[in-house]
Amino acid sequence: MFDSRDNTGAFESPETFISPYTEHGLLRSTDPARTVWLWALVPHGAPLLDGADDAQRRAACDQWQAFFDGLAGEVSIAGVRYRNLLKGQYRRFHLLACSFPRRYRTAVGQRGSRLGQWQNRMYDGMYVQDQVAFVGVPLHVGSDGYGSGERKPRPLRRFMSMLDRWAFSMQYGAPSFDEYMADARTIERIMMDAGFIPFTELAAVDRPEFERCVSRMRSWWSLTKSNALPVIAEPDHIHLFPDTATAASAERLYEERVPCSEWNIPGQYPASVCFAQSSDFHGDSVVDSSNQWIARLLEAGSGGGANAVGVSIRGSVEPAKITEAEIRRNDRSVTDSMRDRWKKEQEATGEQEDAKEELDEKKDVYRHRDMPPTLIDLSVAVLAAGNARQAANSLGCVQDSLTFVNMNTGYEQLMGFKSMCPCSPVTLTPYSMHWSSTVVAGAGVSSFASGGDATGALLGFTEANRQPVYIGTTTVQDEDHKPFFVIIGDTGTGKSMALVNLFAQWSQIPSRTGGGNTPCILINPKQGNDFEDAVRHLGGEVRRLDSDMSDGTFDPLNVGDDIEHAKNLASIMLADILAPEGGADFETSIAAMLTFGIRQGARCCGRAMEVAYDAYMAGGTERTILPDNTPEVWGRVSRALGSYRMLRLIIGTSDDLEPLRVSQNLTLINAGEQGLVPDDEQGVTVTGRIQRWVLRMCVSGAGSAVRGRDGMVGLDEAWVAMGKGKGSGNTLEQWARLARSQRFTPVLASQKVQEFIDAGLVGGISRALLLALDNPPERNGAVSPAKQALRLLQVDDSEGRILWRMGQDPNNANGEPNYQSLKVIRYPKDHKSHPGEFVRGSVGYFVDLHKPPVPVEIVIPPTLLREISTTATDVIAREEQKRRAADSDSVDGVPESKES
C-alpha cells in the first residue's frame, strides 16, 4: 500500500466503499460495520454567485436549513444537561459536491445533425463541467422496520419477517435493509421537505436515474463507471487516473523514481486534498454573495473560482439549545478559573481572556430564539486540481472567509481522499471546528449557472459552471415568449461577432416547415464587405444593396401584405425624405396620388405616382380628383429617383417586381460601399434620410421573406432603424406585436440603449445578451447606457455587481488577466511570458425572462472568428490571403491551366 522508503505513500487501487448490493434505494458501506446510508440527490438551483437577488439566495439557504433543522429535531433535549449522553442521538451527515471537466459534445437532441456535427468539430477541445451534489445520512436500525404512517402486517407475517431478518443477520453479520426502513422513512421525509430527491424515491420511480447517481458516486472524481480507480499519493498531492492502464504506466515511472512533473502521461492529473482549518464569516447575512463559498470553490477557474474537483463536509448536527447550554457551561468554567486566579491575586491569562471574550459573543448570539442548529465534529475537505502550490493559489478565492491547509504526507493525502468518498468509514478530522449550520446552508451548494434551450445555436458557456447555452429558433413561438432577442454592448465588445456566430448556426437547423434549413437573413448596414467571406464559406448567399438588389425590392407595396398600410407608410416615407420641414399638404398629395395609381393596377409606389401624374396631365375627369400640386410632387419625386440610386430600392419605377429572394439557410444583406449608417443621425441631408428609410424597409422586407417559416431576422447596428424621426421604428413596433404569431424571431444588436425605448420595444424583449457598456458618472440627471440597459431588461442589480464588472479593465495593473472584466482578455503585447496571448472571450449576461441573469463567456470557433473579425489586422490578413489566391490562379494575367 505505501512505500516504506520515504513514508510518502504509493500506488493504491481503492475499491469503492459502496457495496454492490442495495435494496429500496438504500446503500450499504463495505466497512466492517456494514453501515446503511440514505442518500439524496441535491437538484441544481438558481445561479447564486452572480446575477441572483437576495430572495433567491434566501430560498436556497432555507432549503438546506430545513434539512439541518429536521436532523436536529430527531434529538430529544429533555436531558439537555447531559450533552455527552445525547451525542449518541446526534444525526451524522455527509455532503459531497463535485465538479469534473469533460469534453464538450453537442446537445443530445441534435447529435448526428448537420449543426451537431459542425458544433462538435468547431468546439472540439472545449470543456464543460459535470457538476452534481449528494447528501447522505447513516441510518439507525428500527424496531419493526415500518414507519409510523405505514400499515403494519398481521402478527404472523411480522413474526416471519423477524425470523428472516435474524437469519440474514446471522449469515451476513449485519442487519437486513428492512430493519432500517423505519428510520429511512423519517430521514426521507426530512430530505423531501428540504427539496432533495432521496434515493428511495429515485429507485422507485426512476431506476435508470438512480443507477446513474450511484455510478457517479462510486467514481465522483473521474466520470468513469469503474468501481476501482487507482491513485498515487505523494507528500502534498495525489494523482488521479481515468483508467487502470493509465495508472499502471504511472506506477512504473513512480517505482523508477521519475518525478511526476516528467511523467507526461495523457489523462492523469494531480490534485491536492486540503482541509478547512478555521472560518471567519463575521456574522454576515446568508444572502450576502460573499458567503457562497462552496459555489465559489466549484466555480470554473476562468470565472474566478477555485475549479475544485470536489467539496466534502462530514459532521453531526446538534440542536441549538444544547449548544447554548454548553456555551454557558464553558463560560461558567472559564469565569470560575479566572476568579480563582484573582483570589490568588493573579491576573487572568491571555488565553482565558480570549476564551471569555469569545464565549460572551456566542452567548449574545444564542440568547435569541430560533437559533439554527450547530454542526460539530466537522471535517471539511476540498480536492483541488493541481499540486500544493496550484491548489493554494486556486483556493485563494475563498481565503477571506476560510483558511485551508494542504495535507503534507502521502498518508494524510490518501486518508483525506478516502474521507471524501461516499459511505466511507474513514473520517479524517485534522482540525476541531464547530459551525452554525447557516455557514453550510448559505454556501451555495445547489448554485448552478445554466440557461437557454435544450438545442439550438451555441452562444457560449456559463462562466461559473461551464454549461453550454443554446438558443433555439422556435422558442418564441413554442413557449409564447415576447419576440425580440437583443444583443447590447459597446463597440469592440464582440456583439457583432456573437450575432454572426448565432446566425451561422441557426441557418444549419432544418426548418420544421420543410423545404430545407431555417431561413435566416442577417442585415449589416455598415459600409464594407464584413462577414461576406464567412457567409459564402457556410454556403450562404450575399446580397449587396449597391449592386445585387433590383429596382423596388423594398418598395412598401412589394414588401407589405396590407395595401392600405403600405400606402400610408410610403406617404410618410416620401414626405420625410423630400419634405422634412413639414407640410401635411405634401404628404396628403402623395397619398392621393398613390391611391389613384394603385386603383389603376400599379404595383409599386413610383409607378403608381407616375400613373397619377400622366392622368393629371391628360386632363379629363381624373384631373378633378387628383391634387392641384400633382405635377410639383411628381417632379420632386422623379428628380430624386434620378439623382439617388439607393432611393429606387424603396420606390420602384417598374411593375416588373420580384420579392426578396433568400436562400434556404443564410442570406447576408450587406450595405456595400455606400453604407446605411448615416453620418447625420438627425437626418439633415436627403442622403441620410434615404439611408435610414432603406434600412427600415430592408428590415421590413426581411421579415416578410421569412414570415410563417420559423425564420430568423438579424440586424446589426439596430439603432439606425430606431431613431426619433417621423415613422421611426414602425416596422419594429409591428414586430413586437406580430412576430410571434407570424412565426419568425427578430434579433437586434446595438451599442445604444435609448433607441430601444424610443422605438416602443420596452416589454417586447424576452431574451438579451448584455455585454460591457459605458457607465460614466451621472451629470445633470443623465442616465448612463449601462443603467439604461438594466432598466430596459428589468435586471435587478441592487448589489451593483453588474455595473461594477462593466467598468473593469481586462488586465490588472501587473498585466495579468482580470477575470472580473466583461471584455475580451489578452495578455499585453509586452508581457514577458505570454505576449499578446488570447486568454478569454467576452462575457455577457444572458437575460431570459424573469430568470436570474447568467454570465456567459461568448465562445466563437477560431476558424469562424478569422473570417468575421473586423479588427484591422484580421481584415488585412484576409485581404492578403485573397490577393495571394488570385495571384495563384493566374500567371502574368493569363488564367492558369489545369495542368499547371
PDB file of N, CA and C in Angstrom, residues 742-795:
ATOM      1  N   GLN A 742     -46.637  35.514 -36.431  1.00  0.00           N
ATOM      2  CA  GLN A 742     -46.198  35.356 -37.810  1.00  0.00           C
ATOM      3  C   GLN A 742     -45.006  34.398 -37.938  1.00  0.00           C
ATOM      4  N   ARG A 743     -44.599  33.826 -36.828  1.00  0.00           N
ATOM      5  CA  ARG A 743     -43.619  32.733 -36.789  1.00  0.00           C
ATOM      6  C   ARG A 743     -42.259  33.113 -37.370  1.00  0.00           C
ATOM      7  N   PHE A 744     -41.681  34.159 -36.807  1.00  0.00           N
ATOM      8  CA  PHE A 744     -40.280  34.454 -37.041  1.00  0.00           C
ATOM      9  C   PHE A 744     -39.752  35.202 -35.830  1.00  0.00           C
ATOM     10  N   THR A 745     -38.429  35.197 -35.672  1.00  0.00           N
ATOM     11  CA  THR A 745     -37.799  35.800 -34.498  1.00  0.00           C
ATOM     12  C   THR A 745     -36.848  36.905 -34.921  1.00  0.00           C
ATOM     13  N   PRO A 746     -37.068  38.144 -34.467  1.00  0.00           N
ATOM     14  CA  PRO A 746     -36.142  39.237 -34.762  1.00  0.00           C
ATOM     15  C   PRO A 746     -35.031  39.321 -33.723  1.00  0.00           C
ATOM     16  N   VAL A 747     -33.805  39.557 -34.203  1.00  0.00           N
ATOM     17  CA  VAL A 747     -32.629  39.659 -33.339  1.00  0.00           C
ATOM     18  C   VAL A 747     -31.948  40.995 -33.641  1.00  0.00           C
ATOM     19  N   LEU A 748     -31.786  41.828 -32.622  1.00  0.00           N
ATOM     20  CA  LEU A 748     -31.243  43.166 -32.804  1.00  0.00           C
ATOM     21  C   LEU A 748     -29.959  43.335 -32.002  1.00  0.00           C
ATOM     22  N   ALA A 749     -28.924  43.894 -32.639  1.00  0.00           N
ATOM     23  CA  ALA A 749     -27.664  44.164 -31.949  1.00  0.00           C
ATOM     24  C   ALA A 749     -27.380  45.658 -32.025  1.00  0.00           C
ATOM     25  N   SER A 750     -27.016  46.247 -30.881  1.00  0.00           N
ATOM     26  CA  SER A 750     -26.798  47.690 -30.860  1.00  0.00           C
ATOM     27  C   SER A 750     -25.942  48.075 -29.679  1.00  0.00           C
ATOM     28  N   GLN A 751     -25.215  49.209 -29.818  1.00  0.00           N
ATOM     29  CA  GLN A 751     -24.466  49.748 -28.692  1.00  0.00           C
ATOM     30  C   GLN A 751     -25.226  50.883 -28.018  1.00  0.00           C
ATOM     31  N   LYS A 752     -26.376  51.239 -28.556  1.00  0.00           N
ATOM     32  CA  LYS A 752     -27.193  52.300 -27.985  1.00  0.00           C
ATOM     33  C   LYS A 752     -28.459  51.713 -27.384  1.00  0.00           C
ATOM     34  N   VAL A 753     -28.864  52.271 -26.250  1.00  0.00           N
ATOM     35  CA  VAL A 753     -29.979  51.703 -25.494  1.00  0.00           C
ATOM     36  C   VAL A 753     -31.242  52.544 -25.609  1.00  0.00           C
ATOM     37  N   GLN A 754     -31.093  53.862 -25.570  1.00  0.00           N
ATOM     38  CA  GLN A 754     -32.256  54.734 -25.565  1.00  0.00           C
ATOM     39  C   GLN A 754     -33.148  54.483 -26.777  1.00  0.00           C
ATOM     40  N   GLU A 755     -32.521  54.129 -27.915  1.00  0.00           N
ATOM     41  CA  GLU A 755     -33.306  53.901 -29.127  1.00  0.00           C
ATOM     42  C   GLU A 755     -34.307  52.764 -28.982  1.00  0.00           C
ATOM     43  N   PHE A 756     -33.979  51.741 -28.176  1.00  0.00           N
ATOM     44  CA  PHE A 756     -34.946  50.667 -27.943  1.00  0.00           C
ATOM     45  C   PHE A 756     -36.192  51.212 -27.256  1.00  0.00           C
ATOM     46  N   ILE A 757     -35.978  52.135 -26.343  1.00  0.00           N
ATOM     47  CA  ILE A 757     -37.102  52.734 -25.631  1.00  0.00           C
ATOM     48  C   ILE A 757     -37.902  53.626 -26.575  1.00  0.00           C
ATOM     49  N   ASP A 758     -37.193  54.447 -27.386  1.00  0.00           N
ATOM     50  CA  ASP A 758     -37.864  55.339 -28.319  1.00  0.00           C
ATOM     51  C   ASP A 758     -38.672  54.570 -29.358  1.00  0.00           C
ATOM     52  N   ALA A 759     -38.205  53.367 -29.716  1.00  0.00           N
ATOM     53  CA  ALA A 759     -38.896  52.565 -30.736  1.00  0.00           C
ATOM     54  C   ALA A 759     -40.076  51.792 -30.166  1.00  0.00           C
ATOM     55  N   GLY A 760     -40.365  51.955 -28.886  1.00  0.00           N
ATOM     56  CA  GLY A 760     -41.506  51.269 -28.287  1.00  0.00           C
ATOM     57  C   GLY A 760     -41.300  49.786 -28.066  1.00  0.00           C
ATOM     58  N   LEU A 761     -40.026  49.372 -27.863  1.00  0.00           N
ATOM     59  CA  LEU A 761     -39.745  47.943 -27.700  1.00  0.00           C
ATOM     60  C   LEU A 761     -39.714  47.504 -26.243  1.00  0.00           C
ATOM     61  N   VAL A 762     -39.907  48.426 -25.318  1.00  0.00           N
ATOM     62  CA  VAL A 762     -39.976  48.041 -23.901  1.00  0.00           C
ATOM     63  C   VAL A 762     -41.157  47.090 -23.718  1.00  0.00           C
ATOM     64  N   GLY A 763     -40.894  45.945 -23.130  1.00  0.00           N
ATOM     65  CA  GLY A 763     -41.942  44.945 -22.974  1.00  0.00           C
ATOM     66  C   GLY A 763     -42.031  43.974 -24.125  1.00  0.00           C
ATOM     67  N   GLY A 764     -41.235  44.188 -25.188  1.00  0.00           N
ATOM     68  CA  GLY A 764     -41.259  43.264 -26.318  1.00  0.00           C
ATOM     69  C   GLY A 764     -40.049  42.361 -26.371  1.00  0.00           C
ATOM     70  N   ILE A 765     -39.198  42.427 -25.330  1.00  0.00           N
ATOM     71  CA  ILE A 765     -37.946  41.666 -25.322  1.00  0.00           C
ATOM     72  C   ILE A 765     -38.066  40.491 -24.359  1.00  0.00           C
ATOM     73  N   SER A 766     -37.784  39.292 -24.843  1.00  0.00           N
ATOM     74  CA  SER A 766     -37.830  38.111 -23.976  1.00  0.00           C
ATOM     75  C   SER A 766     -36.431  37.667 -23.568  1.00  0.00           C
ATOM     76  N   ARG A 767     -35.447  37.882 -24.443  1.00  0.00           N
ATOM     77  CA  ARG A 767     -34.089  37.435 -24.159  1.00  0.00           C
ATOM     78  C   ARG A 767     -33.096  38.503 -24.585  1.00  0.00           C
ATOM     79  N   ALA A 768     -31.971  38.514 -23.901  1.00  0.00           N
ATOM     80  CA  ALA A 768     -30.965  39.519 -24.224  1.00  0.00           C
ATOM     81  C   ALA A 768     -29.597  39.014 -23.827  1.00  0.00           C
ATOM     82  N   LEU A 769     -28.600  39.544 -24.511  1.00  0.00           N
ATOM     83  CA  LEU A 769     -27.206  39.341 -24.130  1.00  0.00           C
ATOM     84  C   LEU A 769     -26.639  40.716 -23.834  1.00  0.00           C
ATOM     85  N   LEU A 770     -26.317  40.956 -22.568  1.00  0.00           N
ATOM     86  CA  LEU A 770     -25.846  42.258 -22.128  1.00  0.00           C
ATOM     87  C   LEU A 770     -24.340  42.219 -21.942  1.00  0.00           C
ATOM     88  N   LEU A 771     -23.625  42.902 -22.841  1.00  0.00           N
ATOM     89  CA  LEU A 771     -22.167  42.966 -22.796  1.00  0.00           C
ATOM     90  C   LEU A 771     -21.725  44.244 -22.087  1.00  0.00           C
ATOM     91  N   ALA A 772     -20.438  44.506 -22.076  1.00  0.00           N
ATOM     92  CA  ALA A 772     -19.920  45.683 -21.382  1.00  0.00           C
ATOM     93  C   ALA A 772     -20.468  46.958 -22.028  1.00  0.00           C
ATOM     94  N   LEU A 773     -20.892  47.894 -21.166  1.00  0.00           N
ATOM     95  CA  LEU A 773     -21.412  49.185 -21.610  1.00  0.00           C
ATOM     96  C   LEU A 773     -20.794  50.295 -20.778  1.00  0.00           C
ATOM     97  N   ASP A 774     -20.739  51.464 -21.360  1.00  0.00           N
ATOM     98  CA  ASP A 774     -20.159  52.603 -20.662  1.00  0.00           C
ATOM     99  C   ASP A 774     -21.041  52.993 -19.475  1.00  0.00           C
ATOM    100  N   ASN A 775     -20.403  53.282 -18.353  1.00  0.00           N
ATOM    101  CA  ASN A 775     -21.141  53.672 -17.154  1.00  0.00           C
ATOM    102  C   ASN A 775     -20.458  54.870 -16.493  1.00  0.00           C
ATOM    103  N   PRO A 776     -20.446  56.020 -17.181  1.00  0.00           N
ATOM    104  CA  PRO A 776     -19.788  57.201 -16.617  1.00  0.00           C
ATOM    105  C   PRO A 776     -20.614  57.784 -15.474  1.00  0.00           C
ATOM    106  N   PRO A 777     -19.996  58.638 -14.652  1.00  0.00           N
ATOM    107  CA  PRO A 777     -20.756  59.303 -13.578  1.00  0.00           C
ATOM    108  C   PRO A 777     -21.903  60.113 -14.170  1.00  0.00           C
ATOM    109  N   GLU A 778     -23.036  60.080 -13.480  1.00  0.00           N
ATOM    110  CA  GLU A 778     -24.214  60.785 -13.983  1.00  0.00           C
ATOM    111  C   GLU A 778     -24.091  62.277 -13.726  1.00  0.00           C
ATOM    112  N   ARG A 779     -24.421  63.054 -14.745  1.00  0.00           N
ATOM    113  CA  ARG A 779     -24.399  64.502 -14.629  1.00  0.00           C
ATOM    114  C   ARG A 779     -25.690  65.073 -15.182  1.00  0.00           C
ATOM    115  N   ASN A 780     -26.226  66.043 -14.485  1.00  0.00           N
ATOM    116  CA  ASN A 780     -27.459  66.732 -14.907  1.00  0.00           C
ATOM    117  C   ASN A 780     -28.604  65.755 -15.127  1.00  0.00           C
ATOM    118  N   GLY A 781     -28.636  64.700 -14.296  1.00  0.00           N
ATOM    119  CA  GLY A 781     -29.743  63.752 -14.377  1.00  0.00           C
ATOM    120  C   GLY A 781     -29.643  62.747 -15.494  1.00  0.00           C
ATOM    121  N   ALA A 782     -28.558  62.787 -16.271  1.00  0.00           N
ATOM    122  CA  ALA A 782     -28.406  61.835 -17.380  1.00  0.00           C
ATOM    123  C   ALA A 782     -28.124  60.441 -16.836  1.00  0.00           C
ATOM    124  N   VAL A 783     -28.750  59.449 -17.432  1.00  0.00           N
ATOM    125  CA  VAL A 783     -28.574  58.055 -17.032  1.00  0.00           C
ATOM    126  C   VAL A 783     -27.595  57.388 -17.982  1.00  0.00           C
ATOM    127  N   SER A 784     -26.638  56.667 -17.439  1.00  0.00           N
ATOM    128  CA  SER A 784     -25.615  56.025 -18.269  1.00  0.00           C
ATOM    129  C   SER A 784     -26.228  54.918 -19.117  1.00  0.00           C
ATOM    130  N   PRO A 785     -25.608  54.584 -20.264  1.00  0.00           N
ATOM    131  CA  PRO A 785     -26.109  53.472 -21.086  1.00  0.00           C
ATOM    132  C   PRO A 785     -26.209  52.168 -20.309  1.00  0.00           C
ATOM    133  N   ALA A 786     -25.254  51.904 -19.409  1.00  0.00           N
ATOM    134  CA  ALA A 786     -25.290  50.665 -18.634  1.00  0.00           C
ATOM    135  C   ALA A 786     -26.542  50.596 -17.768  1.00  0.00           C
ATOM    136  N   LYS A 787     -26.865  51.686 -17.080  1.00  0.00           N
ATOM    137  CA  LYS A 787     -28.059  51.694 -16.232  1.00  0.00           C
ATOM    138  C   LYS A 787     -29.330  51.669 -17.066  1.00  0.00           C
ATOM    139  N   GLN A 788     -29.307  52.331 -18.225  1.00  0.00           N
ATOM    140  CA  GLN A 788     -30.462  52.263 -19.114  1.00  0.00           C
ATOM    141  C   GLN A 788     -30.745  50.828 -19.536  1.00  0.00           C
ATOM    142  N   ALA A 789     -29.675  50.089 -19.836  1.00  0.00           N
ATOM    143  CA  ALA A 789     -29.837  48.701 -20.276  1.00  0.00           C
ATOM    144  C   ALA A 789     -30.426  47.840 -19.172  1.00  0.00           C
ATOM    145  N   LEU A 790     -29.970  48.024 -17.941  1.00  0.00           N
ATOM    146  CA  LEU A 790     -30.510  47.256 -16.819  1.00  0.00           C
ATOM    147  C   LEU A 790     -31.996  47.530 -16.647  1.00  0.00           C
ATOM    148  N   ARG A 791     -32.405  48.775 -16.816  1.00  0.00           N
ATOM    149  CA  ARG A 791     -33.825  49.113 -16.697  1.00  0.00           C
ATOM    150  C   ARG A 791     -34.624  48.539 -17.861  1.00  0.00           C
ATOM    151  N   LEU A 792     -34.055  48.659 -19.064  1.00  0.00           N
ATOM    152  CA  LEU A 792     -34.745  48.132 -20.241  1.00  0.00           C
ATOM    153  C   LEU A 792     -35.009  46.642 -20.093  1.00  0.00           C
ATOM    154  N   LEU A 793     -34.024  45.917 -19.582  1.00  0.00           N
ATOM    155  CA  LEU A 793     -34.134  44.457 -19.477  1.00  0.00           C
ATOM    156  C   LEU A 793     -34.695  44.008 -18.128  1.00  0.00           C
ATOM    157  N   GLN A 794     -35.051  44.966 -17.273  1.00  0.00           N
ATOM    158  CA  GLN A 794     -35.651  44.679 -15.965  1.00  0.00           C
ATOM    159  C   GLN A 794     -34.765  43.760 -15.128  1.00  0.00           C
ATOM    160  N   VAL A 795     -33.471  44.100 -15.098  1.00  0.00           N
ATOM    161  CA  VAL A 795     -32.495  43.328 -14.339  1.00  0.00           C
ATOM    162  C   VAL A 795     -32.278  43.982 -12.982  1.00  0.00           C
TER     163      VAL A 795
END
